[in-house]
């Protein structure tokens, strides 16, 4: 995927927002709507082209996309899922663009935050997580970069759910069995049970 490309004759790619081992995230605009509103396109490419891997990745992708749709449709602080599709063995998610900044911009080394500010921030994050966990979903990559503050209302928005990333990390082991190449999450924020492949709801806290 390249800047300037138009996906499905609808979503024109504007810029790269970020990338990881198995995915890339782009800012795009929706050409089907009058004002060409911005959206986010997440592109995932499975590590292995093996047909068995692609089949499993497809099932996982469809399952996780439906989870994201359910979460986004039922909570204002989780991005809405607009579309998800597969094209030539590659997978795409189109989500609501959150106009805001991530919490890394608020956590400045050497500068503390006032207690009321911290209490309000933590409460807002926990309220969103409580909803996610009530759906029996584990985010698996809670960190400042994945917590946005929306400019319009200053509310916290939770982005980049980790489960979808598993689609890209699928491969075959030496015995021909499907396996994940990495534990999903960010090592410096990941609890031990998650690093060992056994995340729980409490792993997000």
Coordinates of N, CA and C in Angstrom, one line a residue:
X1 N 0.8 -1.2 0.0 CA 0.0 0.0 0.0 C 0.9 1.2 0.0
X2 N 0.5 2.2 -0.8 CA 1.4 3.4 -0.9 C 0.5 4.7 -0.8
X3 N 1.1 5.8 -0.4 CA 0.4 7.0 -0.3 C -0.1 7.4 -1.7
X4 N -1.3 7.9 -1.8 CA -1.9 8.2 -3.1 C -2.8 7.2 -3.7
X5 N -2.6 5.9 -3.2 CA -3.4 4.8 -3.7 C -4.8 4.9 -3.2
X6 N -5.8 4.5 -4.0 CA -7.2 4.5 -3.6 C -7.6 3.0 -3.5
X7 N -8.1 2.7 -2.3 CA -8.5 1.3 -2.0 C -10.0 1.1 -2.3
X8 N -10.4 0.1 -3.0 CA -11.8 -0.2 -3.3 C -12.5 0.9 -3.9
X9 N -11.8 1.8 -4.7 CA -12.3 2.9 -5.3 C -13.0 3.9 -4.4
X10 N -12.6 3.9 -3.1 CA -13.2 4.7 -2.1 C -12.3 5.4 -1.1
X11 N -11.3 4.6 -0.6 CA -10.5 5.2 0.5 C -9.1 5.6 -0.1
X12 N -8.8 6.9 -0.2 CA -7.6 7.4 -0.7 C -6.6 7.5 0.4
X13 N -5.4 6.9 0.3 CA -4.4 6.9 1.3 C -3.6 8.2 1.3
X14 N -3.6 8.8 2.5 CA -3.0 10.2 2.6 C -1.5 10.1 3.2
X15 N -1.4 9.3 4.2 CA 0.0 9.2 4.9 C 0.0 8.0 5.8
X16 N 1.3 7.6 6.1 CA 1.5 6.5 7.0 C 1.5 7.0 8.4
X17 N 0.7 6.4 9.3 CA 0.6 6.8 10.7 C 1.5 6.0 11.6
X18 N 1.7 4.7 11.2 CA 2.6 3.8 12.0 C 2.7 2.5 11.4
X19 N 3.7 1.7 11.9 CA 3.9 0.4 11.4 C 4.5 -0.5 12.4
X20 N 4.2 -1.8 12.3 CA 4.8 -2.8 13.2 C 5.3 -4.0 12.4
X21 N 5.5 -5.1 13.1 CA 6.1 -6.2 12.4 C 5.1 -6.8 11.3
X22 N 3.8 -6.8 11.6 CA 2.9 -7.4 10.7 C 1.8 -6.5 10.2
X23 N 1.8 -5.2 10.5 CA 0.8 -4.3 10.1 C 1.3 -2.9 9.9
X24 N 0.5 -2.2 9.1 CA 0.8 -0.8 8.8 C -0.5 0.0 9.0
X25 N -0.5 1.2 9.5 CA -1.7 2.0 9.7 C -1.5 3.3 8.9
X26 N -2.6 3.6 8.2 CA -2.6 4.8 7.3 C -3.7 5.7 7.6
X27 N -3.5 7.0 7.4 CA -4.6 8.0 7.3 C -5.1 8.0 5.9
X28 N -6.4 8.0 5.8 CA -7.0 8.0 4.5 C -8.2 9.0 4.5
X29 N -8.8 9.1 3.3 CA -10.1 9.9 3.2 C -11.1 9.1 2.4
X30 N -12.3 9.3 2.8 CA -13.4 8.5 2.2 C -14.0 9.3 1.1
X31 N -13.7 8.9 -0.2 CA -14.2 9.7 -1.3 C -15.6 9.5 -1.6
X32 N -16.3 8.6 -1.0 CA -17.7 8.4 -1.3 C -18.6 9.4 -0.5
X33 N -18.1 10.0 0.4 CA -18.9 11.0 1.2 C -18.5 12.4 0.8
X34 N -19.5 13.3 0.9 CA -19.3 14.7 0.3 C -18.1 15.5 0.8
X35 N -17.8 15.4 2.1 CA -16.7 16.2 2.7 C -15.4 15.4 2.7
X36 N -15.4 14.2 2.2 CA -14.2 13.4 2.2 C -13.6 13.3 3.6
X37 N -14.4 12.8 4.6 CA -13.9 12.7 6.0 C -12.7 11.7 6.1
X38 N -11.9 12.0 7.0 CA -10.7 11.2 7.2 C -11.1 9.9 8.0
X39 N -10.3 8.9 7.7 CA -10.5 7.6 8.4 C -9.1 6.9 8.5
X40 N -9.1 5.8 9.2 CA -7.8 5.1 9.4 C -7.9 3.7 8.8
X41 N -6.9 3.4 8.0 CA -6.9 2.0 7.4 C -5.7 1.3 8.0
X42 N -6.1 0.1 8.5 CA -5.0 -0.8 9.1 C -4.9 -2.0 8.1
X43 N -3.6 -2.2 7.7 CA -3.3 -3.2 6.7 C -2.5 -4.3 7.4
X44 N -2.9 -5.5 7.2 CA -2.3 -6.7 7.8 C -1.9 -7.7 6.7
X45 N -0.7 -8.2 6.7 CA -0.3 -9.2 5.8 C 0.3 -10.4 6.6
X46 N -0.4 -11.5 6.4 CA 0.2 -12.7 7.2 C 1.6 -13.0 6.8
X47 N 2.3 -13.5 7.8 CA 3.8 -13.8 7.6 C 4.0 -14.9 6.6
X48 N 3.1 -15.8 6.6 CA 3.3 -17.0 5.7 C 2.2 -17.0 4.6
X49 N 2.6 -17.3 3.4 CA 1.6 -17.5 2.3 C 0.9 -18.8 2.2
X50 N 1.3 -19.7 3.2 CA 0.7 -21.1 3.2 C -0.8 -21.0 3.2
X51 N -1.5 -21.8 2.3 CA -2.9 -21.8 2.3 C -3.6 -22.1 3.6
X52 N -3.0 -23.0 4.4 CA -3.6 -23.3 5.7 C -3.5 -22.1 6.6
X53 N -2.4 -21.4 6.6 CA -2.2 -20.1 7.4 C -3.2 -19.1 6.9
X54 N -3.4 -18.9 5.6 CA -4.3 -17.9 5.1 C -5.7 -18.2 5.5
X55 N -6.1 -19.5 5.5 CA -7.4 -19.9 5.9 C -7.7 -19.6 7.4
X56 N -6.7 -19.9 8.2 CA -6.9 -19.6 9.6 C -6.9 -18.1 9.9
X57 N -6.0 -17.4 9.2 CA -5.9 -15.9 9.3 C -7.2 -15.3 8.9
X58 N -7.8 -15.8 7.9 CA -9.1 -15.3 7.4 C -10.2 -15.4 8.5
X59 N -10.2 -16.6 9.1 CA -11.2 -16.8 10.1 C -11.0 -15.9 11.3
X60 N -9.7 -15.8 11.7 CA -9.4 -15.0 12.9 C -9.7 -13.5 12.6
X61 N -9.3 -13.1 11.4 CA -9.6 -11.7 11.0 C -11.1 -11.4 11.0
X62 N -11.9 -12.2 10.5 CA -13.3 -12.0 10.5 C -13.9 -12.0 11.9
X63 N -13.4 -12.9 12.7 CA -13.9 -12.9 14.1 C -13.5 -11.6 14.9
X64 N -12.2 -11.2 14.7 CA -11.7 -10.0 15.5 C -12.4 -8.8 14.9
X65 N -12.6 -8.7 13.6 CA -13.2 -7.5 13.0 C -14.7 -7.3 13.6
X66 N -15.4 -8.5 13.7 CA -16.7 -8.4 14.3 C -16.7 -7.9 15.8
X67 N -15.6 -8.3 16.5 CA -15.5 -7.9 17.9 C -15.3 -6.4 17.9
X68 N -14.4 -5.9 17.0 CA -14.1 -4.4 16.9 C -15.4 -3.7 16.6
X69 N -16.2 -4.3 15.7 CA -17.4 -3.6 15.3 C -18.4 -3.5 16.5
X70 N -18.5 -4.6 17.2 CA -19.4 -4.6 18.4 C -19.0 -3.6 19.4
X71 N -17.7 -3.6 19.7 CA -17.2 -2.6 20.7 C -17.4 -1.2 20.2
X72 N -17.0 -0.9 19.0 CA -17.1 0.5 18.5 C -18.6 1.0 18.3
X73 N -19.5 0.1 18.0 CA -20.9 0.4 17.9 C -21.6 0.7 19.2
X74 N -20.9 0.2 20.3 CA -21.6 0.3 21.6 C -20.9 1.1 22.6
X75 N -19.8 1.8 22.2 CA -19.1 2.7 23.2 C -18.5 3.9 22.4
X76 N -18.8 5.1 22.9 CA -18.3 6.3 22.2 C -16.8 6.5 22.3
X77 N -16.1 5.8 23.2 CA -14.7 6.0 23.3 C -13.9 4.8 22.8
X78 N -14.4 4.1 21.8 CA -13.8 3.1 21.0 C -14.1 3.4 19.6
X79 N -13.1 3.5 18.7 CA -13.4 3.9 17.3 C -14.4 3.0 16.6
X80 N -15.2 3.6 15.8 CA -16.2 2.8 15.0 C -15.5 2.1 13.8
X81 N -15.9 0.9 13.6 CA -15.4 0.1 12.4 C -16.3 0.4 11.3
X82 N -15.7 0.9 10.2 CA -16.5 1.2 9.0 C -16.5 0.1 8.0
X83 N -15.4 -0.6 7.8 CA -15.4 -1.7 6.8 C -14.2 -2.6 7.2
X84 N -14.3 -3.9 6.7 CA -13.2 -4.8 6.8 C -13.3 -5.8 5.6
X85 N -12.2 -6.1 5.0 CA -12.2 -6.9 3.8 C -10.8 -7.5 3.6
X86 N -10.8 -8.5 2.7 CA -9.6 -9.2 2.3 C -9.4 -9.0 0.8
X87 N -8.1 -8.9 0.4 CA -7.8 -8.7 -1.0 C -6.5 -9.3 -1.3
X88 N -6.4 -10.4 -2.1 CA -5.2 -11.1 -2.5 C -4.4 -11.6 -1.2
X89 N -5.1 -12.1 -0.3 CA -4.4 -12.7 0.9 C -3.9 -11.6 1.9
X90 N -4.4 -10.4 1.7 CA -4.0 -9.3 2.6 C -5.3 -8.8 3.2
X91 N -5.2 -8.3 4.5 CA -6.4 -7.9 5.2 C -6.4 -6.4 5.6
X92 N -7.7 -5.8 5.5 CA -7.8 -4.4 5.7 C -8.9 -4.1 6.7
X93 N -8.7 -3.2 7.6 CA -9.7 -2.6 8.5 C -9.8 -1.1 8.2
X94 N -11.0 -0.6 8.1 CA -11.2 0.8 8.0 C -12.0 1.3 9.2
X95 N -11.4 2.2 10.0 CA -12.0 2.7 11.2 C -12.1 4.2 11.3
X96 N -12.8 4.6 12.3 CA -13.0 6.1 12.5 C -11.7 6.7 12.9
X97 N -11.4 7.9 12.3 CA -10.2 8.6 12.7 C -10.5 9.4 13.9
X98 N -9.6 9.3 14.9 CA -9.7 10.1 16.1 C -8.8 11.3 16.1
X99 N -9.5 12.5 16.0 CA -8.7 13.7 16.0 C -8.3 14.1 17.4
X100 N -7.0 13.8 17.7 CA -6.5 14.0 19.0 C -5.1 13.7 19.1
X101 N -4.6 13.5 20.3 CA -3.2 13.1 20.6 C -3.1 11.9 21.5
X102 N -2.0 11.2 21.5 CA -1.9 10.1 22.4 C -1.3 10.6 23.7
X103 N -1.4 9.8 24.8 CA -1.0 10.2 26.1 C 0.5 10.4 26.3
X104 N 1.3 9.9 25.3 CA 2.7 10.2 25.4 C 3.0 11.7 25.3
X105 N 2.1 12.4 24.7 CA 2.2 13.9 24.6 C 2.0 14.6 25.9
X106 N 1.3 13.9 26.8 CA 1.0 14.5 28.1 C 2.0 14.0 29.2
X107 N 2.7 13.0 28.9 CA 3.7 12.4 29.9 C 5.1 12.9 29.6
X108 N 5.4 14.0 30.2 CA 6.7 14.7 29.8 C 7.7 14.3 30.9
X109 N 8.9 13.7 30.6 CA 9.9 13.3 31.6 C 10.3 14.5 32.4
X110 N 10.3 14.3 33.7 CA 10.7 15.4 34.7 C 9.6 16.3 35.1
X111 N 8.4 16.1 34.5 CA 7.3 17.0 34.8 C 6.2 16.1 35.3
X112 N 5.8 16.3 36.6 CA 4.7 15.6 37.2 C 3.4 16.1 36.8
X113 N 2.3 15.3 37.0 CA 1.0 15.7 36.7 C 0.3 15.9 38.1
X114 N -0.6 16.9 38.2 CA -1.3 17.1 39.4 C -2.2 15.9 39.7
X115 N -2.4 15.6 41.0 CA -3.2 14.4 41.4 C -4.6 14.4 40.8
X116 N -5.3 15.5 40.8 CA -6.7 15.5 40.2 C -6.6 15.1 38.7
X117 N -5.6 15.5 38.0 CA -5.5 15.2 36.6 C -5.3 13.7 36.4
X118 N -4.4 13.2 37.2 CA -4.1 11.7 37.2 C -5.3 10.9 37.5
X119 N -6.0 11.3 38.6 CA -7.2 10.5 39.0 C -8.3 10.5 37.9
X120 N -8.5 11.7 37.3 CA -9.5 11.8 36.2 C -9.1 10.9 35.0
X121 N -7.8 11.0 34.7 CA -7.3 10.2 33.5 C -7.4 8.7 33.7
X122 N -7.0 8.3 34.9 CA -7.1 6.8 35.2 C -8.6 6.4 35.3
X123 N -9.4 7.2 35.8 CA -10.8 6.8 35.9 C -11.4 6.7 34.5
X124 N -11.1 7.6 33.6 CA -11.6 7.6 32.3 C -11.1 6.3 31.5
X125 N -9.8 6.0 31.7 CA -9.3 4.8 31.0 C -10.0 3.5 31.6
X126 N -10.2 3.5 32.9 CA -10.7 2.3 33.5 C -12.2 2.1 33.2
X127 N -12.9 3.2 32.9 CA -14.3 3.1 32.5 C -14.4 2.5 31.1
X128 N -13.5 2.8 30.2 CA -13.6 2.2 28.9 C -13.2 0.8 29.0
X129 N -12.1 0.5 29.8 CA -11.7 -0.9 30.0 C -12.7 -1.8 30.6
X130 N -13.5 -1.2 31.5 CA -14.6 -2.0 32.2 C -15.6 -2.4 31.2
X131 N -15.9 -1.5 30.2 CA -16.8 -1.9 29.1 C -16.2 -3.1 28.3
X132 N -14.9 -2.9 27.9 CA -14.3 -3.9 27.0 C -14.3 -5.2 27.8
X133 N -13.9 -5.2 29.0 CA -13.9 -6.5 29.8 C -15.2 -7.1 30.0
X134 N -16.3 -6.2 30.1 CA -17.6 -6.8 30.2 C -18.1 -7.6 29.0
X135 N -17.4 -7.3 27.9 CA -17.6 -8.1 26.7 C -16.7 -9.3 26.6
X136 N -15.9 -9.5 27.7 CA -15.0 -10.6 27.7 C -13.9 -10.5 26.7
X137 N -13.5 -9.3 26.4 CA -12.4 -9.0 25.5 C -11.2 -8.4 26.2
X138 N -10.0 -8.9 25.9 CA -8.7 -8.4 26.4 C -8.1 -7.5 25.4
X139 N -7.7 -6.3 25.7 CA -7.1 -5.4 24.8 C -5.7 -5.9 24.4
X140 N -4.9 -6.2 25.3 CA -3.5 -6.8 25.2 C -2.4 -5.9 24.7
X141 N -2.7 -4.6 24.6 CA -1.6 -3.7 24.3 C -1.9 -2.3 24.8
X142 N -2.2 -2.3 26.1 CA -2.4 -1.0 26.8 C -1.1 -0.3 27.0
X143 N -1.0 0.9 26.5 CA 0.2 1.7 26.6 C -0.2 3.2 26.2
X144 N 0.6 4.2 26.6 CA 0.2 5.6 26.3 C 0.0 5.8 24.8
X145 N 0.7 5.2 23.9 CA 0.6 5.4 22.5 C -0.8 4.9 22.0
X146 N -1.4 3.9 22.7 CA -2.7 3.4 22.3 C -3.9 4.0 23.0
X147 N -3.6 5.1 23.8 CA -4.7 5.8 24.5 C -4.7 7.2 23.9
X148 N -5.7 7.6 23.2 CA -5.8 8.9 22.6 C -6.7 9.8 23.5
X149 N -6.4 11.1 23.4 CA -7.3 12.1 24.0 C -7.9 12.9 22.9
X150 N -9.2 12.7 22.7 CA -9.9 13.3 21.6 C -10.0 14.8 21.9
X151 N -9.7 15.6 20.9 CA -9.7 17.1 21.0 C -11.0 17.7 21.2
X152 N -12.1 17.1 20.6 CA -13.4 17.7 20.6 C -14.0 17.8 22.1
X153 N -13.8 16.7 22.8 CA -14.4 16.7 24.2 C -13.4 16.3 25.3
X154 N -12.1 16.1 24.9 CA -11.0 15.8 25.9 C -11.2 14.4 26.5
X155 N -12.0 13.5 25.9 CA -12.3 12.2 26.4 C -11.2 11.2 25.9
X156 N -11.0 10.2 26.7 CA -10.0 9.1 26.4 C -10.7 8.2 25.3
X157 N -9.9 7.8 24.3 CA -10.3 6.9 23.3 C -9.3 5.7 23.2
X158 N -9.7 4.5 23.3 CA -8.9 3.3 23.3 C -8.7 2.8 21.9
X159 N -7.5 2.7 21.4 CA -7.3 2.3 20.0 C -6.3 1.0 19.9
X160 N -6.2 0.5 18.7 CA -5.2 -0.5 18.4 C -5.3 -1.8 19.3
X161 N -6.4 -2.4 19.2 CA -6.6 -3.7 20.0 C -5.6 -4.7 19.5
X162 N -5.0 -5.4 20.4 CA -3.9 -6.3 20.1 C -4.3 -7.6 19.4
X163 N -5.5 -8.1 19.6 CA -5.9 -9.4 19.1 C -5.9 -9.5 17.5
X164 N -6.2 -8.4 16.9 CA -6.2 -8.3 15.4 C -4.7 -8.6 14.9
X165 N -3.7 -8.2 15.6 CA -2.3 -8.3 15.2 C -1.9 -9.8 15.1
X166 N -2.7 -10.7 15.8 CA -2.3 -12.1 15.7 C -2.4 -12.6 14.2
X167 N -3.3 -12.0 13.5 CA -3.5 -12.5 12.1 C -2.2 -12.4 11.3
X168 N -1.4 -11.4 11.5 CA -0.2 -11.3 10.8 C 0.9 -12.1 11.4
X169 N 0.8 -12.6 12.6 CA 1.9 -13.3 13.2 C 1.8 -14.8 13.1
X170 N 0.8 -15.3 12.4 CA 0.6 -16.7 12.2 C 1.7 -17.3 11.3
X171 N 2.2 -18.5 11.6 CA 3.1 -19.2 10.8 C 3.0 -20.7 11.0
X172 N 3.8 -21.5 10.4 CA 3.9 -22.9 10.6 C 5.1 -23.3 11.4
X173 N 5.1 -24.1 12.4 CA 6.3 -24.5 13.1 C 6.9 -25.7 12.4
X174 N 8.0 -26.2 12.9 CA 8.7 -27.3 12.3 C 7.9 -28.6 12.1
X175 N 6.9 -28.8 12.9 CA 6.0 -30.0 12.8 C 4.8 -29.7 11.8
X176 N 4.8 -28.5 11.3 CA 3.7 -28.2 10.4 C 2.4 -27.7 11.1
X177 N 2.5 -27.4 12.3 CA 1.4 -26.9 13.1 C 1.4 -25.4 13.1
X178 N 0.2 -24.8 13.1 CA 0.1 -23.3 13.2 C 0.6 -22.8 14.5
X179 N 1.2 -21.7 14.5 CA 1.8 -21.1 15.7 C 1.9 -19.6 15.5
X180 N 2.0 -18.9 16.6 CA 2.2 -17.4 16.5 C 3.7 -17.2 16.7
X181 N 4.2 -16.2 15.9 CA 5.7 -16.0 16.0 C 6.1 -15.1 17.1
X182 N 5.1 -14.3 17.7 CA 5.4 -13.4 18.8 C 4.2 -13.4 19.7
X183 N 4.5 -13.0 21.0 CA 3.5 -12.7 21.9 C 2.9 -11.3 21.6
X184 N 1.6 -11.2 21.5 CA 1.0 -9.9 21.1 C 1.1 -8.9 22.3
X185 N 1.6 -7.7 22.0 CA 1.7 -6.7 23.0 C 3.1 -6.0 22.9
X186 N 3.3 -5.1 23.8 CA 4.6 -4.4 23.8 C 5.4 -4.8 25.0
X187 N 6.6 -5.4 24.8 CA 7.4 -6.0 25.9 C 7.5 -5.2 27.2
X188 N 7.8 -3.9 27.1 CA 8.0 -3.1 28.3 C 6.7 -2.8 29.1
X189 N 5.5 -3.1 28.4 CA 4.2 -2.9 29.1 C 3.5 -4.3 29.4
X190 N 4.1 -5.4 29.0 CA 3.4 -6.7 29.0 C 3.7 -7.4 30.3
X191 N 2.6 -7.9 30.9 CA 2.8 -8.7 32.1 C 3.2 -10.1 31.8
X192 N 3.8 -10.8 32.8 CA 4.4 -12.1 32.5 C 3.4 -13.1 31.9
X193 N 2.2 -13.1 32.4 CA 1.3 -14.1 31.9 C 0.9 -13.9 30.4
X194 N 0.9 -12.7 30.0 CA 0.7 -12.4 28.6 C 1.9 -12.7 27.8
X195 N 3.1 -12.5 28.3 CA 4.3 -12.8 27.5 C 4.4 -14.4 27.4
X196 N 3.8 -15.1 28.3 CA 3.8 -16.5 28.2 C 2.6 -17.1 27.4
X197 N 1.8 -16.2 26.7 CA 0.7 -16.6 25.9 C -0.6 -16.9 26.6
X198 N -0.7 -16.5 27.9 CA -1.9 -16.7 28.6 C -2.5 -15.4 29.3
X199 N -2.9 -14.5 28.4 CA -3.4 -13.2 28.9 C -4.7 -13.4 29.6
X200 N -5.0 -12.5 30.6 CA -6.2 -12.5 31.3 C -6.8 -11.1 31.3
X201 N -8.0 -10.9 31.7 CA -8.6 -9.6 31.8 C -7.7 -8.6 32.6
X202 N -7.2 -9.1 33.7 CA -6.3 -8.3 34.6 C -5.0 -7.9 33.9
X203 N -4.6 -8.6 32.8 CA -3.4 -8.2 32.1 C -3.4 -6.8 31.6
X204 N -4.6 -6.3 31.4 CA -4.8 -4.9 30.8 C -4.6 -3.8 31.9
X205 N -4.6 -4.2 33.2 CA -4.6 -3.2 34.2 C -3.2 -3.0 34.7

